[in-house]
């Protein structure tokens, strides 16, 4: 069984267009809010956080609705059409900003922006779920690698257009109309090719005919009926909860580091912003270069093993950075390349593990589960790490990421099917913990009794002895 790369690239056009849009949104909207509408940092932060808050509700909702409809394409087409129209409307509103009525202009802009964000949320889950619908379960890691690669290409397209399509007017104001039009045109072209080349009903029927490439015994998507309702078997439900917990903990750690790294670098290094930007670019390039190889390796050694490798690699990178990042060094580029590889290893494989539990009729719902957990973590972690950095200083950034990545690894290990080996490992841990706690307890007791007793070790038999003080010599 081999992945149909041509079909997967075509299916990935939807995610390609989505990432092109979000790159523009994240890069340009804050500038418009600052330069055109005069919002301060706090208000800009609130506006830029609304998309994450909306995603918590919209992505699961429209994922489930596309399941109920039994089709992804209508959501993709309608969502893209609305987004393209609203993108160009937004460009028009910005271009015709009325300085004489700033409040009214801001409200018109804000309402249009909210409508645009809702239209984008309408089809992200269906767009991603479409790949799972038309790909056998054993090949979904490779398929997800292709989807992520397409997303990276979409972001790269927008970055290029941001350099060539943004012009400066005589008054010194930036003109973003050409950029908005180029991204909107890309979205229309990408979805048109998708609609013309992918026959959703036919491909889904083919996948159902082969039970998505797995036998009945291997299928984790089977449910059991309890009181007239279909429910996941308890072991499968436990696996789902552990996978989602792992995903949440991973994003709590990884996104904290990537979000606050530029702040850390500028506060710690001279020329910090330039070095920080290069480090993050190295991590991104390493991740993009790793997507396809990781998908292939995962097919050979298994998703679980690849995720373990990714989590341990990220933990090692954050551990090294904890001690070595106080001063900039060329070796940090290697550290961030390793972290980029780790990010690709986790991202490529965790999504398919969630899909593994789904059936043909509820892939969108499980896609929504993934996005709910990941977006919640990405929304919460800036506040959490901000509290830690305020209390403990900038040096707490990498330890914070390290702790959550190690917690993610610990929870993911609970998914292991080799119960005997995990019991052995747990026994070793308990014995090691006992040795440490016993040694600490002895030292504590000696400290408490130090005024009344003297402690020493016999040089011959090595026995630890305690004798009262003031009663002669030993």
Short mmCIF file of C-alpha atoms in Angstrom, two decimals:
data_model
loop_
_atom_site.label_atom_id
_atom_site.label_comp_id
_atom_site.label_asym_id
_atom_site.label_seq_id
_atom_site.Cartn_x
_atom_site.Cartn_y
_atom_site.Cartn_z
CA UNK A 1 0.00 0.00 0.00
CA UNK A 2 1.50 3.33 -1.09
CA UNK A 3 0.39 6.91 -0.66
CA UNK A 4 -1.03 8.60 -3.76
CA UNK A 5 1.16 11.71 -3.55
CA UNK A 6 -0.49 13.47 -6.50
CA UNK A 7 -3.94 13.15 -4.96
CA UNK A 8 -2.67 14.19 -1.53
CA UNK A 9 -0.97 17.31 -2.93
CA UNK A 10 -4.22 18.24 -4.67
CA UNK A 11 -6.23 17.70 -1.47
CA UNK A 12 -3.62 19.80 0.32
CA UNK A 13 -4.46 22.82 -1.82
CA UNK A 14 -7.20 23.76 0.65
CA UNK A 15 -4.75 23.86 3.56
CA UNK A 16 -2.26 25.62 1.26
CA UNK A 17 -4.74 28.48 0.76
CA UNK A 18 -5.64 28.57 4.47
CA UNK A 19 -2.01 28.97 5.56
CA UNK A 20 -1.41 31.64 2.92
CA UNK A 21 -4.29 33.63 4.41
CA UNK A 22 -3.18 33.22 8.04
CA UNK A 23 0.36 34.28 7.21
CA UNK A 24 -1.07 37.50 5.79
CA UNK A 25 -3.44 37.94 8.74
CA UNK A 26 -0.74 37.46 11.40
CA UNK A 27 1.79 39.62 9.58
CA UNK A 28 -0.34 42.51 8.29
CA UNK A 29 -3.42 42.98 10.48
CA UNK A 30 -1.35 44.06 13.56
CA UNK A 31 0.33 46.73 11.40
CA UNK A 32 -3.04 47.97 10.13
CA UNK A 33 -4.42 48.12 13.68
CA UNK A 34 -1.39 50.15 14.77
CA UNK A 35 -0.75 52.43 11.80
CA UNK A 36 -4.26 52.99 10.42
CA UNK A 37 -6.50 52.72 13.49
CA UNK A 38 -3.99 53.75 16.19
CA UNK A 39 -4.59 50.86 18.60
CA UNK A 40 -2.05 50.35 21.40
CA UNK A 41 -0.28 47.05 22.15
CA UNK A 42 -2.91 45.84 24.62
CA UNK A 43 -5.87 46.40 22.28
CA UNK A 44 -3.98 44.92 19.33
CA UNK A 45 -3.24 41.85 21.43
CA UNK A 46 -6.92 41.45 22.30
CA UNK A 47 -8.01 41.75 18.65
CA UNK A 48 -5.30 39.34 17.47
CA UNK A 49 -6.37 36.80 20.09
CA UNK A 50 -9.99 36.71 18.94
CA UNK A 51 -9.23 34.28 16.10
CA UNK A 52 -8.00 31.68 18.61
CA UNK A 53 -11.08 32.16 20.78
CA UNK A 54 -13.40 31.77 17.77
CA UNK A 55 -11.48 28.69 16.65
CA UNK A 56 -12.26 26.93 19.95
CA UNK A 57 -15.94 26.92 18.95
CA UNK A 58 -15.97 27.10 15.16
CA UNK A 59 -13.52 24.30 14.32
CA UNK A 60 -15.31 21.54 16.31
CA UNK A 61 -18.73 22.87 15.22
CA UNK A 62 -18.08 22.88 11.48
CA UNK A 63 -16.08 19.66 11.68
CA UNK A 64 -19.13 17.94 13.18
CA UNK A 65 -21.51 19.64 10.73
CA UNK A 66 -19.45 18.40 7.77
CA UNK A 67 -19.69 14.89 9.26
CA UNK A 68 -23.45 15.22 9.44
CA UNK A 69 -23.60 16.53 5.88
CA UNK A 70 -21.35 13.70 4.70
CA UNK A 71 -19.39 16.11 2.47
CA UNK A 72 -16.41 18.42 2.97
CA UNK A 73 -16.37 20.20 -0.39
CA UNK A 74 -19.46 22.41 0.17
CA UNK A 75 -17.91 23.83 3.35
CA UNK A 76 -14.57 24.40 1.61
CA UNK A 77 -16.14 26.13 -1.40
CA UNK A 78 -18.60 28.30 0.57
CA UNK A 79 -16.01 29.19 3.22
CA UNK A 80 -13.42 30.15 0.61
CA UNK A 81 -15.91 32.21 -1.41
CA UNK A 82 -16.98 34.16 1.67
CA UNK A 83 -13.38 34.64 2.79
CA UNK A 84 -12.29 35.94 -0.62
CA UNK A 85 -15.15 38.46 -0.81
CA UNK A 86 -14.57 39.64 2.77
CA UNK A 87 -10.81 39.88 2.24
CA UNK A 88 -11.28 42.26 -0.67
CA UNK A 89 -13.97 44.15 1.28
CA UNK A 90 -11.50 44.56 4.12
CA UNK A 91 -8.88 45.89 1.71
CA UNK A 92 -11.43 48.42 0.41
CA UNK A 93 -12.37 49.51 3.96
CA UNK A 94 -8.71 50.01 4.89
CA UNK A 95 -8.02 51.91 1.68
CA UNK A 96 -10.93 54.30 2.31
CA UNK A 97 -10.31 54.91 6.00
CA UNK A 98 -12.12 58.05 7.15
CA UNK A 99 -9.82 59.99 9.49
CA UNK A 100 -12.67 62.36 10.31
CA UNK A 101 -14.72 59.54 11.87
CA UNK A 102 -12.17 57.12 13.37
CA UNK A 103 -14.58 55.33 15.71
CA UNK A 104 -17.09 54.55 12.96
CA UNK A 105 -14.28 53.43 10.63
CA UNK A 106 -12.85 51.14 13.29
CA UNK A 107 -16.26 49.58 13.97
CA UNK A 108 -16.85 48.89 10.26
CA UNK A 109 -13.37 47.36 10.03
CA UNK A 110 -13.91 45.25 13.17
CA UNK A 111 -17.29 43.86 12.05
CA UNK A 112 -15.84 42.95 8.64
CA UNK A 113 -12.83 41.32 10.30
CA UNK A 114 -15.08 39.20 12.57
CA UNK A 115 -17.10 38.05 9.55
CA UNK A 116 -13.85 37.14 7.78
CA UNK A 117 -12.59 35.12 10.76
CA UNK A 118 -15.90 33.23 10.96
CA UNK A 119 -15.74 32.41 7.25
CA UNK A 120 -12.19 31.05 7.68
CA UNK A 121 -13.29 28.97 10.67
CA UNK A 122 -16.11 27.53 8.58
CA UNK A 123 -13.86 25.32 6.46
CA UNK A 124 -10.54 24.65 8.22
CA UNK A 125 -11.68 21.42 9.91
CA UNK A 126 -13.45 20.11 6.75
CA UNK A 127 -10.37 20.96 4.66
CA UNK A 128 -8.04 18.96 6.91
CA UNK A 129 -10.55 16.14 7.41
CA UNK A 130 -10.82 15.70 3.63
CA UNK A 131 -7.31 14.25 3.52
CA UNK A 132 -8.24 11.66 6.15
CA UNK A 133 -11.43 10.84 4.22
CA UNK A 134 -9.54 9.88 1.06
CA UNK A 135 -6.41 8.28 2.61
CA UNK A 136 -6.01 4.79 4.11
CA UNK A 137 -5.40 4.87 7.88
CA UNK A 138 -1.87 3.36 7.73
CA UNK A 139 -0.78 6.13 5.32
CA UNK A 140 -2.22 9.14 7.11
CA UNK A 141 1.07 10.17 8.72
CA UNK A 142 2.60 10.46 5.25
CA UNK A 143 -0.52 12.28 4.07
CA UNK A 144 -0.38 14.66 7.01
CA UNK A 145 3.29 15.35 6.22
CA UNK A 146 2.27 16.40 2.70
CA UNK A 147 -0.55 18.60 4.08
CA UNK A 148 1.87 20.35 6.46
CA UNK A 149 4.34 20.85 3.63
CA UNK A 150 1.62 22.44 1.50
CA UNK A 151 0.77 24.73 4.41
CA UNK A 152 4.41 25.81 4.63
CA UNK A 153 4.43 26.59 0.90
CA UNK A 154 1.28 28.69 1.37
CA UNK A 155 2.95 30.71 4.12
CA UNK A 156 6.06 31.12 1.97
CA UNK A 157 3.97 32.46 -0.94
CA UNK A 158 2.50 35.16 1.30
CA UNK A 159 5.91 36.10 2.73
CA UNK A 160 7.19 36.63 -0.81
CA UNK A 161 4.13 38.68 -1.75
CA UNK A 162 4.54 40.79 1.39
CA UNK A 163 7.92 41.86 0.00
CA UNK A 164 6.82 42.58 -3.57
CA UNK A 165 3.12 43.54 -3.39
CA UNK A 166 3.12 46.06 -0.52
CA UNK A 167 3.72 49.61 -1.75
CA UNK A 168 4.19 52.93 0.01
CA UNK A 169 2.10 55.92 -0.99
CA UNK A 170 3.31 59.51 -1.24
CA UNK A 171 1.93 60.27 2.23
CA UNK A 172 4.04 57.44 3.66
CA UNK A 173 1.12 55.04 4.25
CA UNK A 174 1.45 51.40 3.24
CA UNK A 175 -0.93 50.13 0.55
CA UNK A 176 -1.89 46.50 1.13
CA UNK A 177 -4.54 46.18 -1.61
CA UNK A 178 -2.29 44.27 -4.03
CA UNK A 179 -1.23 41.88 -1.27
CA UNK A 180 -4.83 41.17 -0.27
CA UNK A 181 -5.75 40.64 -3.94
CA UNK A 182 -2.81 38.25 -4.50
CA UNK A 183 -3.77 36.10 -1.52
CA UNK A 184 -7.46 36.14 -2.49
CA UNK A 185 -6.53 35.16 -6.06
CA UNK A 186 -4.40 32.29 -4.75
CA UNK A 187 -7.30 31.03 -2.62
CA UNK A 188 -9.69 31.07 -5.60
CA UNK A 189 -7.18 29.30 -7.86
CA UNK A 190 -6.26 26.64 -5.29
CA UNK A 191 -9.88 25.74 -4.48
CA UNK A 192 -10.88 25.75 -8.16
CA UNK A 193 -8.14 23.19 -8.92
CA UNK A 194 -9.21 21.14 -5.89
CA UNK A 195 -12.86 21.05 -6.97
CA UNK A 196 -11.99 20.17 -10.57
CA UNK A 197 -9.57 17.34 -9.73
CA UNK A 198 -10.87 15.65 -6.56
CA UNK A 199 -14.04 13.55 -6.75
CA UNK A 200 -14.90 13.38 -3.07
CA UNK A 201 -17.82 10.91 -3.20
CA UNK A 202 -15.95 8.45 -5.42
CA UNK A 203 -12.77 8.49 -3.34
CA UNK A 204 -14.61 8.15 -0.02
CA UNK A 205 -16.57 5.17 -1.43
CA UNK A 206 -13.26 3.54 -2.44
CA UNK A 207 -11.86 4.00 1.09
CA UNK A 208 -15.00 2.56 2.68
CA UNK A 209 -14.78 -0.45 0.37
CA UNK A 210 -11.34 -1.36 1.79
CA UNK A 211 -12.25 -0.26 5.36
CA UNK A 212 -9.59 2.46 5.07
CA UNK A 213 -6.82 -0.11 4.72
CA UNK A 214 -7.22 -1.85 8.09
CA UNK A 215 -8.76 -5.15 9.12
CA UNK A 216 -11.77 -5.36 11.41
CA UNK A 217 -9.55 -6.47 14.30
CA UNK A 218 -7.17 -3.52 13.82
CA UNK A 219 -9.92 -0.93 13.42
CA UNK A 220 -9.96 1.36 16.50
CA UNK A 221 -12.96 3.25 15.14
CA UNK A 222 -15.39 0.52 16.13
CA UNK A 223 -17.93 1.50 18.77
CA UNK A 224 -20.06 -0.41 21.24
CA UNK A 225 -23.73 0.20 22.01
CA UNK A 226 -24.57 1.15 25.61
CA UNK A 227 -28.18 2.00 26.51
CA UNK A 228 -28.98 2.49 22.84
CA UNK A 229 -26.08 4.90 22.29
CA UNK A 230 -22.84 4.27 20.41
CA UNK A 231 -19.77 4.76 22.58
CA UNK A 232 -16.07 4.10 22.24
CA UNK A 233 -14.81 1.06 24.14
CA UNK A 234 -13.10 2.11 27.37
CA UNK A 235 -9.54 1.21 26.23
CA UNK A 236 -9.99 3.23 23.02
CA UNK A 237 -11.50 6.17 24.92
CA UNK A 238 -8.54 6.07 27.31
CA UNK A 239 -6.16 6.13 24.34
CA UNK A 240 -7.98 9.12 22.83
CA UNK A 241 -7.81 11.07 26.10
CA UNK A 242 -4.10 10.30 26.52
CA UNK A 243 -3.34 11.36 22.94
CA UNK A 244 -5.25 14.63 23.38
CA UNK A 245 -3.50 15.25 26.73
CA UNK A 246 -0.14 14.67 25.05
CA UNK A 247 -1.07 17.13 22.29
CA UNK A 248 -2.15 19.77 24.79
CA UNK A 249 0.99 19.45 26.91
CA UNK A 250 3.18 19.55 23.79
CA UNK A 251 1.65 22.81 22.60
CA UNK A 252 1.84 24.29 26.12
CA UNK A 253 5.61 23.76 26.06
CA UNK A 254 6.57 24.25 22.41
CA UNK A 255 4.41 27.31 21.70
CA UNK A 256 5.56 29.04 24.87
CA UNK A 257 9.16 28.89 23.66
CA UNK A 258 8.41 29.99 20.07
CA UNK A 259 6.10 32.80 21.23
CA UNK A 260 8.43 34.35 23.82
CA UNK A 261 11.80 33.51 22.28
CA UNK A 262 12.22 36.88 20.57
CA UNK A 263 11.45 38.62 23.89
CA UNK A 264 13.98 36.38 25.63
CA UNK A 265 16.65 37.03 23.00
CA UNK A 266 16.25 40.81 22.90
CA UNK A 267 16.41 40.98 26.71
CA UNK A 268 19.42 38.63 26.95
CA UNK A 269 21.62 39.13 23.88
CA UNK A 270 23.01 42.10 22.03
CA UNK A 271 21.58 42.03 18.51
CA UNK A 272 19.03 39.62 19.92
CA UNK A 273 16.20 40.17 17.44
CA UNK A 274 18.34 39.30 14.42
CA UNK A 275 19.72 36.15 16.05
CA UNK A 276 16.27 35.13 17.35
CA UNK A 277 14.70 35.55 13.91
CA UNK A 278 17.43 33.40 12.37
CA UNK A 279 16.98 30.70 15.03
CA UNK A 280 13.23 30.54 14.42
CA UNK A 281 13.80 30.48 10.66
CA UNK A 282 16.25 27.56 11.08
CA UNK A 283 13.61 25.69 13.13
CA UNK A 284 10.97 26.33 10.45
CA UNK A 285 13.25 25.24 7.59
CA UNK A 286 14.26 22.10 9.51
CA UNK A 287 10.59 21.24 10.12
CA UNK A 288 9.61 21.79 6.49
CA UNK A 289 12.56 19.73 5.25
CA UNK A 290 11.63 16.94 7.68
CA UNK A 291 7.91 16.55 6.90
CA UNK A 292 8.14 14.07 4.02
CA UNK A 293 11.08 12.01 5.43
CA UNK A 294 9.34 11.77 8.80
CA UNK A 295 6.15 10.56 7.12
CA UNK A 296 8.14 7.81 5.39
CA UNK A 297 10.08 6.84 8.51
CA UNK A 298 6.86 6.74 10.55
CA UNK A 299 5.41 4.24 8.08
CA UNK A 300 8.38 1.94 8.82
CA UNK A 301 8.98 2.32 12.57
CA UNK A 302 5.47 3.37 13.64
CA UNK A 303 3.88 6.65 14.67
CA UNK A 304 4.31 6.03 18.39
CA UNK A 305 8.05 5.56 18.11
CA UNK A 306 8.39 8.66 15.94
CA UNK A 307 6.43 10.75 18.45
CA UNK A 308 8.62 9.46 21.29
CA UNK A 309 11.73 10.40 19.33
CA UNK A 310 10.28 13.86 18.66
CA UNK A 311 9.35 14.52 22.29
CA UNK A 312 12.72 13.35 23.62
CA UNK A 313 14.55 15.35 20.95
CA UNK A 314 12.62 18.51 21.87
CA UNK A 315 13.29 17.88 25.57
CA UNK A 316 17.01 17.51 24.84
CA UNK A 317 17.00 20.74 22.80
CA UNK A 318 15.24 22.72 25.56
CA UNK A 319 17.55 21.21 28.20
CA UNK A 320 20.65 22.30 26.27
CA UNK A 321 19.17 25.76 25.70
CA UNK A 322 18.46 26.11 29.43
CA UNK A 323 22.20 26.16 30.13
CA UNK A 324 23.65 27.43 26.84
CA UNK A 325 21.25 30.14 25.65
CA UNK A 326 22.24 32.84 28.13
CA UNK A 327 24.78 33.97 25.55
CA UNK A 328 24.29 33.64 21.81
CA UNK A 329 26.29 30.89 20.15
CA UNK A 330 26.34 29.37 16.69
CA UNK A 331 25.43 26.06 18.35
CA UNK A 332 21.95 27.43 19.07
CA UNK A 333 21.22 27.11 15.36
CA UNK A 334 21.82 23.37 15.73
CA UNK A 335 19.57 23.30 18.81
CA UNK A 336 16.73 24.98 16.93
CA UNK A 337 17.22 22.72 13.91
CA UNK A 338 16.75 19.79 16.29
CA UNK A 339 13.65 21.43 17.79
CA UNK A 340 12.24 21.95 14.27
CA UNK A 341 12.74 18.27 13.53
CA UNK A 342 11.02 17.41 16.82
CA UNK A 343 8.06 19.66 16.00
CA UNK A 344 7.61 17.95 12.64
CA UNK A 345 7.86 14.49 14.26
CA UNK A 346 5.08 15.27 16.74
CA UNK A 347 2.80 17.25 14.40
CA UNK A 348 2.94 14.78 11.53
CA UNK A 349 1.96 11.82 13.72
CA UNK A 350 -0.35 13.01 16.51
CA UNK A 351 -3.13 14.13 14.16
CA UNK A 352 -3.33 10.71 12.42
CA UNK A 353 -3.43 8.98 15.82
CA UNK A 354 -6.58 10.96 16.64
CA UNK A 355 -8.02 10.10 13.21
CA UNK A 356 -7.19 6.43 13.82
CA UNK A 357 -10.00 6.31 16.38
CA UNK A 358 -12.53 7.91 14.03
CA UNK A 359 -14.91 6.23 11.62
CA UNK A 360 -15.67 7.32 8.08
CA UNK A 361 -18.64 9.36 9.29
CA UNK A 362 -17.04 11.33 12.12
CA UNK A 363 -13.54 12.34 10.99
CA UNK A 364 -14.57 16.00 11.18
CA UNK A 365 -15.60 15.64 14.81
CA UNK A 366 -12.22 14.17 15.74
CA UNK A 367 -10.47 16.86 13.72
CA UNK A 368 -12.39 19.32 15.89
CA UNK A 369 -11.18 17.52 19.04
CA UNK A 370 -7.58 17.98 17.92
CA UNK A 371 -8.03 21.65 17.13
CA UNK A 372 -9.94 22.34 20.35
CA UNK A 373 -7.10 20.95 22.47
CA UNK A 374 -4.28 22.49 20.44
CA UNK A 375 -5.92 25.93 20.16
CA UNK A 376 -6.80 25.94 23.87
CA UNK A 377 -3.17 25.21 24.73
CA UNK A 378 -1.93 27.89 22.35
CA UNK A 379 -4.37 30.39 23.88
CA UNK A 380 -3.51 29.56 27.50
CA UNK A 381 0.27 29.11 27.36
CA UNK A 382 1.20 32.78 26.67
CA UNK A 383 -0.54 33.77 29.91
CA UNK A 384 1.01 30.92 31.91
CA UNK A 385 4.56 31.45 30.70
CA UNK A 386 4.15 35.21 31.13
CA UNK A 387 3.37 34.67 34.83
CA UNK A 388 6.41 32.40 35.21
CA UNK A 389 8.72 34.86 33.46
CA UNK A 390 7.46 37.77 35.58
CA UNK A 391 8.08 35.78 38.78
CA UNK A 392 11.29 33.92 37.87
CA UNK A 393 12.87 35.96 35.09
CA UNK A 394 13.61 35.26 31.42
CA UNK A 395 15.80 32.27 32.21
CA UNK A 396 12.63 30.31 33.13
CA UNK A 397 11.51 30.14 29.48
CA UNK A 398 13.33 26.98 28.40
CA UNK A 399 12.77 25.11 31.71
CA UNK A 400 9.06 25.89 31.33
CA UNK A 401 9.04 24.35 27.85
CA UNK A 402 11.14 21.40 29.05
CA UNK A 403 8.76 20.55 31.89
CA UNK A 404 5.68 20.44 29.65
CA UNK A 405 7.44 18.43 26.92
CA UNK A 406 8.56 15.87 29.53
CA UNK A 407 5.00 15.72 30.88
CA UNK A 408 3.78 15.12 27.32
CA UNK A 409 6.27 12.26 27.00
CA UNK A 410 5.19 10.78 30.34
CA UNK A 411 1.52 10.78 29.34
CA UNK A 412 2.29 9.43 25.88
CA UNK A 413 4.18 6.49 27.41
CA UNK A 414 0.91 5.44 29.03
CA UNK A 415 -0.32 4.57 25.53
CA UNK A 416 2.19 1.73 25.28
CA UNK A 417 0.72 -1.70 24.62
CA UNK A 418 3.72 -3.51 26.11
CA UNK A 419 2.32 -3.64 29.65
CA UNK A 420 5.03 -6.02 30.95
CA UNK A 421 7.87 -3.72 29.88
CA UNK A 422 6.12 -0.63 31.25
CA UNK A 423 5.63 -2.46 34.58
CA UNK A 424 9.36 -3.19 34.65
CA UNK A 425 10.17 0.46 33.97
CA UNK A 426 7.76 1.55 36.69
CA UNK A 427 9.43 -0.85 39.13
CA UNK A 428 12.85 0.63 38.31
CA UNK A 429 11.49 4.11 38.83
CA UNK A 430 9.97 3.20 42.21
CA UNK A 431 13.25 1.62 43.36
CA UNK A 432 15.28 4.63 42.21
CA UNK A 433 12.84 7.02 43.88
CA UNK A 434 13.04 5.00 47.13
CA UNK A 435 16.86 5.24 47.15
CA UNK A 436 16.74 9.00 46.71
CA UNK A 437 13.96 9.55 49.25
CA UNK A 438 15.65 7.21 51.78
CA UNK A 439 18.95 9.08 51.45
CA UNK A 440 17.19 12.42 51.88
CA UNK A 441 15.28 11.11 54.89
CA UNK A 442 18.50 9.92 56.57
CA UNK A 443 20.16 13.28 55.99
CA UNK A 444 17.12 15.06 57.41
CA UNK A 445 17.14 12.86 60.53
CA UNK A 446 20.86 13.47 61.04
CA UNK A 447 20.33 17.21 60.74
CA UNK A 448 17.50 17.18 63.30
CA UNK A 449 19.56 15.05 65.76
CA UNK A 450 22.93 16.73 65.15
CA UNK A 451 23.04 18.42 68.60
CA UNK A 452 22.46 15.21 70.54
CA UNK A 453 24.24 12.62 68.43
CA UNK A 454 27.33 12.26 66.29
CA UNK A 455 27.13 10.19 63.12
CA UNK A 456 30.01 8.41 61.43
CA UNK A 457 30.76 5.40 59.26
CA UNK A 458 32.86 2.49 60.45
CA UNK A 459 36.03 2.37 58.29
CA UNK A 460 36.08 -1.44 58.37
CA UNK A 461 32.49 -2.64 57.84
CA UNK A 462 31.08 0.65 56.47
CA UNK A 463 28.18 0.53 58.93
CA UNK A 464 26.55 3.91 59.74
CA UNK A 465 26.73 4.51 63.49
CA UNK A 466 25.14 6.97 65.86
CA UNK A 467 26.56 7.74 69.31
CA UNK A 468 25.45 10.28 71.97
CA UNK A 469 27.52 13.41 72.26
CA UNK A 470 29.43 14.13 75.49
CA UNK A 471 29.82 10.49 76.63
CA UNK A 472 33.48 9.88 75.90
CA UNK A 473 35.45 9.19 72.75
CA UNK A 474 34.94 6.51 70.11
#
